[in-house]
Coordinates of C-alpha atoms and ligand atoms in Angstrom, one line a residue:
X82 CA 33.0 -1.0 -11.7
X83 CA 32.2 -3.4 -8.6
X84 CA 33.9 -0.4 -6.5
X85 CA 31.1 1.9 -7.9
X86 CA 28.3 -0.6 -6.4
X87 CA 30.0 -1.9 -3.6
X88 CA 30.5 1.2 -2.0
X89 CA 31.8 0.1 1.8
X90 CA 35.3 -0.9 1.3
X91 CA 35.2 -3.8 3.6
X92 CA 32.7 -5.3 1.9
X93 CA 34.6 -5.8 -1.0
X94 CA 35.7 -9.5 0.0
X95 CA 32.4 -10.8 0.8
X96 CA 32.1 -11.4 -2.8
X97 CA 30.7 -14.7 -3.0
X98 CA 29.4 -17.6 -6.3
X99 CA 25.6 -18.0 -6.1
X100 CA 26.4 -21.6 -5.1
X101 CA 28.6 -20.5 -2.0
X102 CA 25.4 -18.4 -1.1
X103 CA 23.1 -21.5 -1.8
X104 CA 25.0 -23.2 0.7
X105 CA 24.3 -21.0 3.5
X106 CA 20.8 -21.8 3.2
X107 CA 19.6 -24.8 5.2
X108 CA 16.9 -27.6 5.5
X109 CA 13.8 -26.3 7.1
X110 CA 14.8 -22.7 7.3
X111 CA 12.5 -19.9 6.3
X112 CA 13.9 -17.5 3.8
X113 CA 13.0 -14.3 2.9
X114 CA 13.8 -12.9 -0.7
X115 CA 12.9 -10.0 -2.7
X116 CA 10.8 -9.4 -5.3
X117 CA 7.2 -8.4 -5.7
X118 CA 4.9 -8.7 -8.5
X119 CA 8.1 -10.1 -11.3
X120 CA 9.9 -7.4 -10.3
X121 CA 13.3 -6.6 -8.7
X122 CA 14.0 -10.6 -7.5
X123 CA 16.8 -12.1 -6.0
X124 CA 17.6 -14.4 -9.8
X125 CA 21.0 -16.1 -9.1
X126 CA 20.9 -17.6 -5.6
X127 CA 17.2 -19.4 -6.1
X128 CA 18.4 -21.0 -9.2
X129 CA 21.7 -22.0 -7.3
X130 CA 19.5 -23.7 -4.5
X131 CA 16.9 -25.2 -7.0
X132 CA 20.1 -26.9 -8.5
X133 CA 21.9 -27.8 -5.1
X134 CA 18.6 -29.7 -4.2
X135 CA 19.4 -32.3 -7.4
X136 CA 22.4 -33.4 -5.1
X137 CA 21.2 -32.4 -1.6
X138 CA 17.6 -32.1 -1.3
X139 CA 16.0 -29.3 1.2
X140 CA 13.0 -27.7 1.9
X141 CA 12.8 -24.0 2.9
X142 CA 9.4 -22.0 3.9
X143 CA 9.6 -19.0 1.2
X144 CA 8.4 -15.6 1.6
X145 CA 8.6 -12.9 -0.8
X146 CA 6.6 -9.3 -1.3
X147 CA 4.6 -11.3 -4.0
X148 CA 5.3 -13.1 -7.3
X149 CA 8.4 -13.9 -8.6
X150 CA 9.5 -13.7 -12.2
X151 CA 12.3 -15.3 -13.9
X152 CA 10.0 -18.5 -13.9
X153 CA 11.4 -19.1 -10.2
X154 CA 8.6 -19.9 -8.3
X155 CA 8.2 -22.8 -11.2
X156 CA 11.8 -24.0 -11.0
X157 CA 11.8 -23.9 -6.9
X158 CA 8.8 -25.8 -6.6
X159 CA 9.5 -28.1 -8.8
X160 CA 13.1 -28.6 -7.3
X161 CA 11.2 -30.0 -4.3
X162 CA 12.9 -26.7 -2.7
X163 CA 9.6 -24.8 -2.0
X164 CA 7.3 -26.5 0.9
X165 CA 5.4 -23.8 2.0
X166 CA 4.5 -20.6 0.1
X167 CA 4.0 -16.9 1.1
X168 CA 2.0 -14.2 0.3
X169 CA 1.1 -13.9 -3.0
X170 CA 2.4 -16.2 -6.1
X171 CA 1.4 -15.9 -9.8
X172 CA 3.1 -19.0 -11.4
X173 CA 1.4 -21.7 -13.3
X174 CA 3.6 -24.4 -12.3
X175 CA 4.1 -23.1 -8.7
X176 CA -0.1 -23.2 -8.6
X177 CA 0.1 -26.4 -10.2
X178 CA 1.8 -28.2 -7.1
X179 CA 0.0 -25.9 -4.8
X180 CA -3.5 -27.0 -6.4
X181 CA -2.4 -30.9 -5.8
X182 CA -1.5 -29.8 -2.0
X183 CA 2.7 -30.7 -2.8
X184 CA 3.0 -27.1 -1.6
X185 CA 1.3 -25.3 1.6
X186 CA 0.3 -22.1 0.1
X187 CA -0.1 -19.1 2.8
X188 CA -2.6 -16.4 0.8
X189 CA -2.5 -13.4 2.6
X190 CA -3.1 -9.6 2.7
X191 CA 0.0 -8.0 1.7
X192 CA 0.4 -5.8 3.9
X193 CA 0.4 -7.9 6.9
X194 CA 3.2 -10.2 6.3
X195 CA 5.5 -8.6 8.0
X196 CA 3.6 -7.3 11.1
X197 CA 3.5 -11.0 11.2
X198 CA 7.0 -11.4 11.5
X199 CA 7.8 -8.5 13.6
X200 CA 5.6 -9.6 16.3
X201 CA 7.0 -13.2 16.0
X202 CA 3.1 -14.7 14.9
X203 CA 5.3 -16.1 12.0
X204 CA 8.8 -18.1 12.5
X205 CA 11.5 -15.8 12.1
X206 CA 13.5 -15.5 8.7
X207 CA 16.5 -17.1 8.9
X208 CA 18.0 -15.6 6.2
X209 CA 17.1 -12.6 3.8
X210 CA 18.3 -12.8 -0.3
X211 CA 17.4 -9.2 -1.4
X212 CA 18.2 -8.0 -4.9
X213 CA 20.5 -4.5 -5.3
X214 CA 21.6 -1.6 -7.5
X215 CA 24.3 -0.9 -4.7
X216 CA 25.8 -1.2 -1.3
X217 CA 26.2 2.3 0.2
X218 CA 29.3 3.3 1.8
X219 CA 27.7 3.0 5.4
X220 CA 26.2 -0.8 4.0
X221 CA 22.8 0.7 3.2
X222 CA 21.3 -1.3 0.5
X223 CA 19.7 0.1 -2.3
X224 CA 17.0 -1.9 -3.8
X225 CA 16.1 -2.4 -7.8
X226 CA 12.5 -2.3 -9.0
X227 CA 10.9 -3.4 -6.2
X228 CA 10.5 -3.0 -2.4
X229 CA 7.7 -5.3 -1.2
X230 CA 8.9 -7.0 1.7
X231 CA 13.1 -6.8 1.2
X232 CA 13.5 -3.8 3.9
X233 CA 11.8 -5.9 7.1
X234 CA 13.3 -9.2 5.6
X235 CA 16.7 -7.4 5.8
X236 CA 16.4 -5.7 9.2
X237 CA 14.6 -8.9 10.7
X238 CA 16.5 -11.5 9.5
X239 CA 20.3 -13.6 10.9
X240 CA 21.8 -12.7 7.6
X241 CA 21.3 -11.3 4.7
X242 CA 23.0 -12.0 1.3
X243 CA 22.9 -9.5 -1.2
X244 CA 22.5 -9.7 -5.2
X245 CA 24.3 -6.5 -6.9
X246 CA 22.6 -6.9 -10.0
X247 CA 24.7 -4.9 -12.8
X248 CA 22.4 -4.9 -15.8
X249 CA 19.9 -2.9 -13.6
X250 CA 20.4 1.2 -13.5
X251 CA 22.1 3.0 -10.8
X252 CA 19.6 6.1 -11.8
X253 CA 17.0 3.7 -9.5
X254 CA 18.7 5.0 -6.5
X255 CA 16.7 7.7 -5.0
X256 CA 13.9 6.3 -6.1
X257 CA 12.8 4.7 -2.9
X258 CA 11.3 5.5 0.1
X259 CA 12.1 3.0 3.4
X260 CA 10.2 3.2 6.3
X261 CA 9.5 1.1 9.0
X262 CA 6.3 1.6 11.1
X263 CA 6.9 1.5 15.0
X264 CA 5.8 -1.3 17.4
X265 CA 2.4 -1.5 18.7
X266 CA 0.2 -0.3 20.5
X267 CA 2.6 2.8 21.0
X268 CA 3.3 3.3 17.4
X269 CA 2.8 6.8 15.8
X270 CA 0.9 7.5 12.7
X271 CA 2.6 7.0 9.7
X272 CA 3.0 10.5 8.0
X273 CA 1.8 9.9 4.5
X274 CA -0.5 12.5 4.0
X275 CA -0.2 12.4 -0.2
X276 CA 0.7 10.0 -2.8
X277 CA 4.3 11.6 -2.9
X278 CA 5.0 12.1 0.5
X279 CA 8.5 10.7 1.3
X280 CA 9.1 9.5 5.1
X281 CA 12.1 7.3 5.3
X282 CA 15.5 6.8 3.8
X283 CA 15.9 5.9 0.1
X284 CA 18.1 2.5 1.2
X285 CA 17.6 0.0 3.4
X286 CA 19.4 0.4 6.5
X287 CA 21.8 -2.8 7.5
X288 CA 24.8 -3.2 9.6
X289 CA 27.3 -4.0 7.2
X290 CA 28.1 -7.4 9.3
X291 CA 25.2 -8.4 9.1
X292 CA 25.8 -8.9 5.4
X293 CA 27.1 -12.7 5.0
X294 CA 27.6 -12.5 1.0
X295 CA 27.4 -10.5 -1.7
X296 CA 26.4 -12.2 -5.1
X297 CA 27.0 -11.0 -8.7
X298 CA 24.2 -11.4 -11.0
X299 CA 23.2 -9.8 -14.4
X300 CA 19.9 -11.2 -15.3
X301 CA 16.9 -9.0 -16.5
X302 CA 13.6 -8.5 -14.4
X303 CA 11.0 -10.8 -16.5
X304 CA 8.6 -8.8 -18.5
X305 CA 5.1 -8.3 -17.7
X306 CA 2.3 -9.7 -20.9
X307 CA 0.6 -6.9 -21.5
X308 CA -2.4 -7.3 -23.5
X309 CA -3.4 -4.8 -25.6
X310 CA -7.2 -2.9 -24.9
X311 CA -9.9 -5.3 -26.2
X312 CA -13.5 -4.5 -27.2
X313 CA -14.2 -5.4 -23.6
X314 CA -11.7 -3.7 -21.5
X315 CA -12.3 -0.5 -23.8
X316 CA -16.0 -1.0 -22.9
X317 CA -15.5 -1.8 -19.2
X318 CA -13.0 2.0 -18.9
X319 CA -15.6 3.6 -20.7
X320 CA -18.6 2.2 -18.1
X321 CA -15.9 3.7 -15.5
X322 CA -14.8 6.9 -17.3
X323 CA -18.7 7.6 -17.5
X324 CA -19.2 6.9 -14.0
X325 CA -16.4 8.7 -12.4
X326 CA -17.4 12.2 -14.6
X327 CA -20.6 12.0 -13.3
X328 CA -18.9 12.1 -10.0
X329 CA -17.6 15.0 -10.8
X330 CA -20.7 16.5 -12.4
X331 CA -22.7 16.1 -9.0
X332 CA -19.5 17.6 -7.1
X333 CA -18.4 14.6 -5.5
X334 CA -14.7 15.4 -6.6
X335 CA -12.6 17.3 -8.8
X336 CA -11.1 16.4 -12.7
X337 CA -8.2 15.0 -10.3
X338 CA -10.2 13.1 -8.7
X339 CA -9.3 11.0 -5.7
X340 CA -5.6 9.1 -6.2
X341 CA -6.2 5.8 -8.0
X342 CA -5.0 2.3 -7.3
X343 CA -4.9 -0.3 -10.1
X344 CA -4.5 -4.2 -9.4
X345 CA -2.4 -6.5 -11.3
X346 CA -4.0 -8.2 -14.7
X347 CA -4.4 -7.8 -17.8
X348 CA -7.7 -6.1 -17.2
X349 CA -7.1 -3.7 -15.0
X350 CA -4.2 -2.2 -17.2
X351 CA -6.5 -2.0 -20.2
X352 CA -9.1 -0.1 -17.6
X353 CA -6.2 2.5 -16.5
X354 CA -4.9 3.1 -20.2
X355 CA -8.6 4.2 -20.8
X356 CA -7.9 7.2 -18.6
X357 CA -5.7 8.8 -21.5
X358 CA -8.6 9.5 -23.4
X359 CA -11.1 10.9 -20.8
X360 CA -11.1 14.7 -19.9
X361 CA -9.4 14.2 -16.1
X362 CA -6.3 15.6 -15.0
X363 CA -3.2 16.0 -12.6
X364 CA -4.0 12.3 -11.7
X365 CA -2.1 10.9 -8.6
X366 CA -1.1 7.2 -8.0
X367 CA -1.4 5.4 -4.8
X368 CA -1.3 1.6 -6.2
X369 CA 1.2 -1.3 -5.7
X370 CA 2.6 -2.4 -8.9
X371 CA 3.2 0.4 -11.4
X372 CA 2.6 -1.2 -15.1
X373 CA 3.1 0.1 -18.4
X374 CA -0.1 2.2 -18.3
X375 CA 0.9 4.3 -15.3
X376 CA 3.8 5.5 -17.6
X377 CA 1.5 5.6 -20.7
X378 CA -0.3 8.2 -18.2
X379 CA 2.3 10.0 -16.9
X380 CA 3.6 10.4 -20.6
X381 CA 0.3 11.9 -22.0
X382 CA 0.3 14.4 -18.6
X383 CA -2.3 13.2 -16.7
X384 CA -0.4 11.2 -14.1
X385 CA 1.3 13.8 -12.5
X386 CA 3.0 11.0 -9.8
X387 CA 2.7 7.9 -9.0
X388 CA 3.7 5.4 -5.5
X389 CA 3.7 1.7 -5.9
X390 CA 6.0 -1.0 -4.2
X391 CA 7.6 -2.1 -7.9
X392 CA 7.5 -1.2 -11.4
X393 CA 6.5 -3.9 -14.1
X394 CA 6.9 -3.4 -17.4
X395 CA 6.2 -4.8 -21.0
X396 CA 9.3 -5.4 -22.9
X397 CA 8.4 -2.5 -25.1
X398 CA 7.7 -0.1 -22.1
X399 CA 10.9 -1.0 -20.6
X400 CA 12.8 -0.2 -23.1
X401 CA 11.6 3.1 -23.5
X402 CA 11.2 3.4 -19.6
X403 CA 14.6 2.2 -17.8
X404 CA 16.9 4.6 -20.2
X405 CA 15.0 7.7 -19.5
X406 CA 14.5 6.8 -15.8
X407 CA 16.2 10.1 -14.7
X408 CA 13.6 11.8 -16.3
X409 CA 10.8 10.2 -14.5
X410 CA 12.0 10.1 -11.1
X411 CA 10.8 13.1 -9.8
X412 CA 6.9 12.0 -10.2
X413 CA 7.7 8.0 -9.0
X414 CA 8.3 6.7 -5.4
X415 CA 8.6 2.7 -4.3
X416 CA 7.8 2.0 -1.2
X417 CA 7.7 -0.9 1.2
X418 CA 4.5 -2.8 0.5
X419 CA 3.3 -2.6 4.2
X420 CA 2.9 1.1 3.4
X421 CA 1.7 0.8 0.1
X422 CA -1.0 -1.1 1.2
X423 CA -1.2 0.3 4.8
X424 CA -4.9 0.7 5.5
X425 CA -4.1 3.8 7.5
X426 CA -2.8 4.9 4.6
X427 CA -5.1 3.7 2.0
X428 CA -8.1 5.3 4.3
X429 CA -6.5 9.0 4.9
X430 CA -5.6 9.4 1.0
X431 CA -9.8 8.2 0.4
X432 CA -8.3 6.0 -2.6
X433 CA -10.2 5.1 -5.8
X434 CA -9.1 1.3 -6.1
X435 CA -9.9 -0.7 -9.0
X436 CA -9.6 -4.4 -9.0
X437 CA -10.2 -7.4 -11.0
X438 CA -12.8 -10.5 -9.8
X439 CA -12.9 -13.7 -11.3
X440 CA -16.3 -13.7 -10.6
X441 CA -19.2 -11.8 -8.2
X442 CA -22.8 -12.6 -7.0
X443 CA -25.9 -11.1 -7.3
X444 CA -25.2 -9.6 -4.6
X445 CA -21.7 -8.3 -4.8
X446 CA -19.6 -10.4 -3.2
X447 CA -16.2 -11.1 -5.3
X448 CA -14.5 -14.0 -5.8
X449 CA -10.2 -13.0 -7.1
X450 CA -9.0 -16.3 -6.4
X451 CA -10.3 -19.9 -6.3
X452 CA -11.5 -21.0 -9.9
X453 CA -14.6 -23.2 -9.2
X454 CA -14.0 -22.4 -5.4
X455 CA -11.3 -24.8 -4.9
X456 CA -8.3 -24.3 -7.5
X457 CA -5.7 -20.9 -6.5
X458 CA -5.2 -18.9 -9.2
X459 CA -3.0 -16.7 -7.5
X460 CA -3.7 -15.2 -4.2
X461 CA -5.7 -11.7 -2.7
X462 CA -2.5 -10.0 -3.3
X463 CA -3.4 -6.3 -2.1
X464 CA -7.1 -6.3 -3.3
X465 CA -8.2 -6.9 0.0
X466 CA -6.3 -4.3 1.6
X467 CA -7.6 -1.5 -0.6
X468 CA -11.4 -2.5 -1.4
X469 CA -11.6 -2.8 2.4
X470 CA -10.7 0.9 3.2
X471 CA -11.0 2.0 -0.3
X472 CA -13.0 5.9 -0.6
X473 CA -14.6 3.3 -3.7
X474 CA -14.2 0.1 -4.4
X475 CA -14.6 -0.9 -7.7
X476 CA -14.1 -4.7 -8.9
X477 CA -14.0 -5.1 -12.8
X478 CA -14.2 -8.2 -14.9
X479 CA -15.0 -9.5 -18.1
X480 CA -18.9 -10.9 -17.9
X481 CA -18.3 -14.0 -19.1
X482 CA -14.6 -16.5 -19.2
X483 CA -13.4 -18.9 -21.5
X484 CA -15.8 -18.7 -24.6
X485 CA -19.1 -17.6 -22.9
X486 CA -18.9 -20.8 -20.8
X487 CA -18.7 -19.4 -17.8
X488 CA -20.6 -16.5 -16.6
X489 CA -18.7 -14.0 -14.2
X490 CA -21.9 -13.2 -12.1
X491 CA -23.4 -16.7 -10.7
X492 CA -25.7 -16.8 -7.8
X493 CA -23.6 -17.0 -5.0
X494 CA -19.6 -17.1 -5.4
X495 CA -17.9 -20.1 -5.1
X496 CA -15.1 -18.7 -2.8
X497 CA -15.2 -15.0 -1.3
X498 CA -12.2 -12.8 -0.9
X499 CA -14.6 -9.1 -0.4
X500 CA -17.5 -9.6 1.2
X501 CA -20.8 -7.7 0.2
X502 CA -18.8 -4.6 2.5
X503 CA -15.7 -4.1 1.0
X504 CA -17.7 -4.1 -3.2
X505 CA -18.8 -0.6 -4.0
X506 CA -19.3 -0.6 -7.8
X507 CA -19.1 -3.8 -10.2
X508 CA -18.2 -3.3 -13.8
X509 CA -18.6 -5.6 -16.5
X510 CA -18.6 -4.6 -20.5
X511 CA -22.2 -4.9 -20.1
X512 CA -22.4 -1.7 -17.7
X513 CA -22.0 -0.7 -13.9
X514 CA -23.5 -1.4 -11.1
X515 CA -23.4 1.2 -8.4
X516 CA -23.7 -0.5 -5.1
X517 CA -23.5 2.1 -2.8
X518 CA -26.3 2.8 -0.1
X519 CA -28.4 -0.3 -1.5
X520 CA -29.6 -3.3 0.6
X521 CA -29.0 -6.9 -0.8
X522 CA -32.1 -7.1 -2.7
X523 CA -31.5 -3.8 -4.4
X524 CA -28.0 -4.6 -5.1
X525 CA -29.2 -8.3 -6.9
X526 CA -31.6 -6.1 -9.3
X527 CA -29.1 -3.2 -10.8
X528 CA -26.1 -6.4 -10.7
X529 CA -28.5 -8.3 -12.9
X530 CA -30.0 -5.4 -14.8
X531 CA -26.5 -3.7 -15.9
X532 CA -23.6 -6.4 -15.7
X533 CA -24.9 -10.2 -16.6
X534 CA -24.1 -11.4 -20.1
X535 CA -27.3 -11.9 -21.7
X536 CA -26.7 -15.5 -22.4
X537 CA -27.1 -15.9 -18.3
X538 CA -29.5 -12.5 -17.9
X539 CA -32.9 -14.6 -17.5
X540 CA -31.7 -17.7 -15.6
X541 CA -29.9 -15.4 -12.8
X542 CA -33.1 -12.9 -13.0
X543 CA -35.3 -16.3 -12.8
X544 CA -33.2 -17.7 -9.5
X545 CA -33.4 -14.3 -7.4
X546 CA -37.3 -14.2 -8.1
X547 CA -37.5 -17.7 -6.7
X548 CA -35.1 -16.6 -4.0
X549 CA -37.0 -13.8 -3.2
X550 CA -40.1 -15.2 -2.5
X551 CA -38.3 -17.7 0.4
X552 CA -37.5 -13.9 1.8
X553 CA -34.6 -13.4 3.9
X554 CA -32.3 -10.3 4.1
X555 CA -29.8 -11.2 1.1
X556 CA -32.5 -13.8 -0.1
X557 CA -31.4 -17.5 -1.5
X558 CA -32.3 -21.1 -2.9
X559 CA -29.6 -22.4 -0.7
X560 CA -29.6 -25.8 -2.3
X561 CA -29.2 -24.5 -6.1
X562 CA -27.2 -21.6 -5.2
X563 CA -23.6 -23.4 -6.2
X564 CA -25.7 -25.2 -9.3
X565 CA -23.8 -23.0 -12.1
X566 CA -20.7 -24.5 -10.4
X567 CA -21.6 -28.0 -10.7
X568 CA -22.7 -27.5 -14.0
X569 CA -19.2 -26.0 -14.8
X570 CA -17.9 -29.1 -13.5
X571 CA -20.3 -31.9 -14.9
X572 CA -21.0 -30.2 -18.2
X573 CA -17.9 -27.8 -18.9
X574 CA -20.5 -24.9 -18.9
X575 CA -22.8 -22.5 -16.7
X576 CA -24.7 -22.1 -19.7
X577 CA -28.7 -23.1 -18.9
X578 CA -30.2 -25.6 -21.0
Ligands
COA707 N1 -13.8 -18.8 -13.7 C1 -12.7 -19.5 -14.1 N2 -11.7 -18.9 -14.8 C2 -11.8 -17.5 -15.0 C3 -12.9 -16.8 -14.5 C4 -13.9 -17.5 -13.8 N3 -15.0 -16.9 -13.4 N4 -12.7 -15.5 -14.9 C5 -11.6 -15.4 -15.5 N5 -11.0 -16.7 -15.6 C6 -9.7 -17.0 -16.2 C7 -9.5 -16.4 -17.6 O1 -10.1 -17.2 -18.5 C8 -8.0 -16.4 -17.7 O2 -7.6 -17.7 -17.9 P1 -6.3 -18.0 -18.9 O3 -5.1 -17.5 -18.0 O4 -6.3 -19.5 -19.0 O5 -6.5 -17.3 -20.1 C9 -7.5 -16.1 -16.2 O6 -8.7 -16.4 -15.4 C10 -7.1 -14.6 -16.0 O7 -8.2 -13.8 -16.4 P2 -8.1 -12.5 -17.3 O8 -9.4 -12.3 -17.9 O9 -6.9 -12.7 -18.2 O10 -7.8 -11.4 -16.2 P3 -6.5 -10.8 -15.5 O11 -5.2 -11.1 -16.2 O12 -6.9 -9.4 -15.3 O13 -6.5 -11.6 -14.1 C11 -7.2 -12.1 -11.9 C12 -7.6 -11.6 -13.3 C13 -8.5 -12.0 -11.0 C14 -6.7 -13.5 -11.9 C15 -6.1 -11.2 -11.3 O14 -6.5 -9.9 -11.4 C16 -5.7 -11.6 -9.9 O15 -5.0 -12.5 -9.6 N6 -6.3 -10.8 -8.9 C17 -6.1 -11.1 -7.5 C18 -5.0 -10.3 -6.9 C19 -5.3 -8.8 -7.0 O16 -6.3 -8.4 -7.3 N7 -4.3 -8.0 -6.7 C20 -4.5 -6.6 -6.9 C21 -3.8 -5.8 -5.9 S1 -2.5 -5.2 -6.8

């Protein structure tokens, strides 16, 4: 059985406990694991090391693709084990420690991690724990349902120590697509010129020596909470659905329309499962994470493939997924995140990208991660990298949060991850706001006209009048323009009165 995973004889005796592996980690060292949006995580050897720093407390710097399932980031943080944070993390306990400055949390664009390290902007990764279906007989690693950051981490780092994990499929391999962008400023395009072009090798290429350890694990990827479509989310895909047909009526684009990215959440799954219902076809996929409604598509024919850097799943859509996997394969491709996310990329395919805000202005600028404009929720992620070379880039949210107490569109945002630039057209369940070729006073009357709940409608309509007449190109009351958030604060609500 091990034979049929471990497919390079010699590496046979580098089978090692998830404690032996623990142990090669060290104090202070920066460590680069797998895994990327709860999917396809190194599981044994963090849990080793969160329990080895009961005895022998360390700290490591910890980089991943992005989040971590398995409740890892939680238990590593709170092991003391996790001092500084990177790229992406969606963990309540992890943002806990982070949001009372016990962890140093680096937020960045997902694709850029790794240009980081290759350049040496970033301190090298010591050591590289990446998950695997299999060791190829020339040491090639194949990785499970995720590729995020695992290739670079492998190729850049001292040593690498593998986790064969047995309960995942061996039909994954072939799934993947590895490849590794040149150095600059000499390096050549990269040759994705569709959403299933393959370019690179479907394992990671490693010098078996370089392999220090192989671990044994059989733990599950955790599963993702899917919600199920509310009122809302149906009425926010509908606004879309609407909007994007029109698109097509004035000739914009076809019934395929342009490849679609979809960003994590709740909401933006709901928004994607509304596209089984609308009259578009032979849909293509350029996203990042690949959820249960990009299979829900591809079942009902109208995905006809789709590229992502990891598939995460619901329990359900799992386990009608991972048995049939063979089946699917030939319309799926993972890919290494700094090419799911490559702006070259993103900008050649003209992508249609669809991401969640907390909350947005009057005059579009989007706020996906600081609650109140100083507490993380969980990072940019890769909505930065698509809306800002997006063909359209559309942020969707609910128009108010927790029981009407907070409105989703406030003056001015309280923290901005997409400027004005990158925020083509807003969605809320209230309607759409089509941004595109408007100046900031045009965009702060069709926000408030289409997407405010009208609990908040005449107080936001009220402040841009008085805004407007102290002029100005994108027009303010500078000294009321955080108000709603110190309302928030001093009366637990944004509601007026
Ligand atoms: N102020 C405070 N809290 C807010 C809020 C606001 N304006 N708007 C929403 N929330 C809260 C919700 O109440 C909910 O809280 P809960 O977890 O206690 O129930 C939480 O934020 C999540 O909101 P939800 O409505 O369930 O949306 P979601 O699951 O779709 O997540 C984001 C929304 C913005 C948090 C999520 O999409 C995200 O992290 N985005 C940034 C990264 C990204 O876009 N990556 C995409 C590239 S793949």
């Amino acid at each position: 059985m091990l034979r049929d995973r471990i497919r390079h004889k010699s590496l046979l005796d580098r089978v090692i406990t998830a404690d032996q592996a623990a142990a090669m980690i060290r104090d202070g060292m920066t460590v680069g694991m797998s895994g990327f949006t709860r999917a396809g995580e190194a599981k044994a050897v963090p849990l080793a090391l969160a329990e080895r720093a009961r005895t022998d407390p360390l700290k490591i710097t910890l980089i991943t693709g992005a989040s971590l399932g398995n409740d890892l980031d939680r238990t590593l943080a709170e092991a003391h084990v996790t001092a500084r944070r990177m790229p992406f993390q969606s963990d309540p306990g992890l943002r806990k420690l982070i949001n009372a400055g016990e962890v140093m949390f680096i937020d960045q664009h997902l694709s850029e991690t790794v240009e980081q390290l290759r350049t040496g902007q970033l301190p090298p990764v010591d050591i590289a724990v990446i998950e695997a279906v299999a060791i190829l007989d020339h040491g090639g690693i194949v990785p499970t349902t995720s590729v995020g950051n695992s290739a670079s981490f492998a190729i850049l780092a001292d040593k690498v120590i593998v986790e064969l994990n047995m309960s995942q499929p061996t039909t994954l391999e072939g799934l993947h697509d590895i490849f590794i962008p040149q150095r600059r400023p000499s390096r050549m395009p990269i040759p994705v010129v569709t959403a299933d072009s393959r370019i690179g090798l479907p394992y990671i290429p490693v010098p078996p020596e370089k392999i220090a350890g192989i671990v044994i694990s059989e733990k599950h990827d955790s599963f993702a909470n899917v919600d199920k479509p509310d009122d809302d989310t149906r009425a926010i895909a509908g606004h879309l659905t609407d909007f994007l047909l029109n698109e097509v009526h004035k000739g914009r684009m076809g019934y395929d329309l342009q490849p679609l990215q979809a960003g994590i959440g709740t909401i933006a799954n709901a928004v994607l499962h509304g596209f089984i219902d609308a009259p578009f076809h032979d849909l293509k996929m350029y996203s990042e994470v690949l959820q249960d409604s990009t299979f829900e598509l591809l079942d009902s024919g109208k995905l006809t493939f789709a590229s992502g850097s990891s598939i995460t799943l619901s329990s359900e859509m799992n386990a009608h997924i991972l048995p049939r996997l063979a089946e699917y394969k030939h319309h799926l491709i993972l890919r290494p995140q700094e090419i799911s996310n490559h702006p070259e990329v993103i900008r050649r395919l003209g992508l249609i990208c669809i991401n969640t805000a907390l909350e947005f202005d009057i005059y579009g600028n989007v706020n996906s991660t600081h609650v109140g404009g100083t507490h993380m929720m969980n990072g940019i992620g890769g909505s930065g990298d698509f809306a800002r070379n997006a063909y359209m880039s559309i942020f969707v949210t609910k128009s108010t949060a927790k029981k009407g107490t907070i409105s989703s569109v406030v003056p001015m945002v309280s923290h901005v991850d997409h400027t004005e630039h990158d925020v083509d057209i807003l969605i809320t369940e209230k309607g759409l706001a089509d941004l595109r070729g408007l100046a900031p006073r045009e965009r702060a009357e069709v926000i408030i006209r289409n997407c405010v709940h009208e609990g908040y409608r005449d107080a936001l309509a009220d402040y841009f009048d008085r805004a407007r007449a102290r002029g100005g190109q994108t027009p303010h009351v500078i000294e009321e323009a955080l108000s709603w958030h110190v309302a928030l604060r001093e009366r637990g609500t944004m509601m007026p009165g």
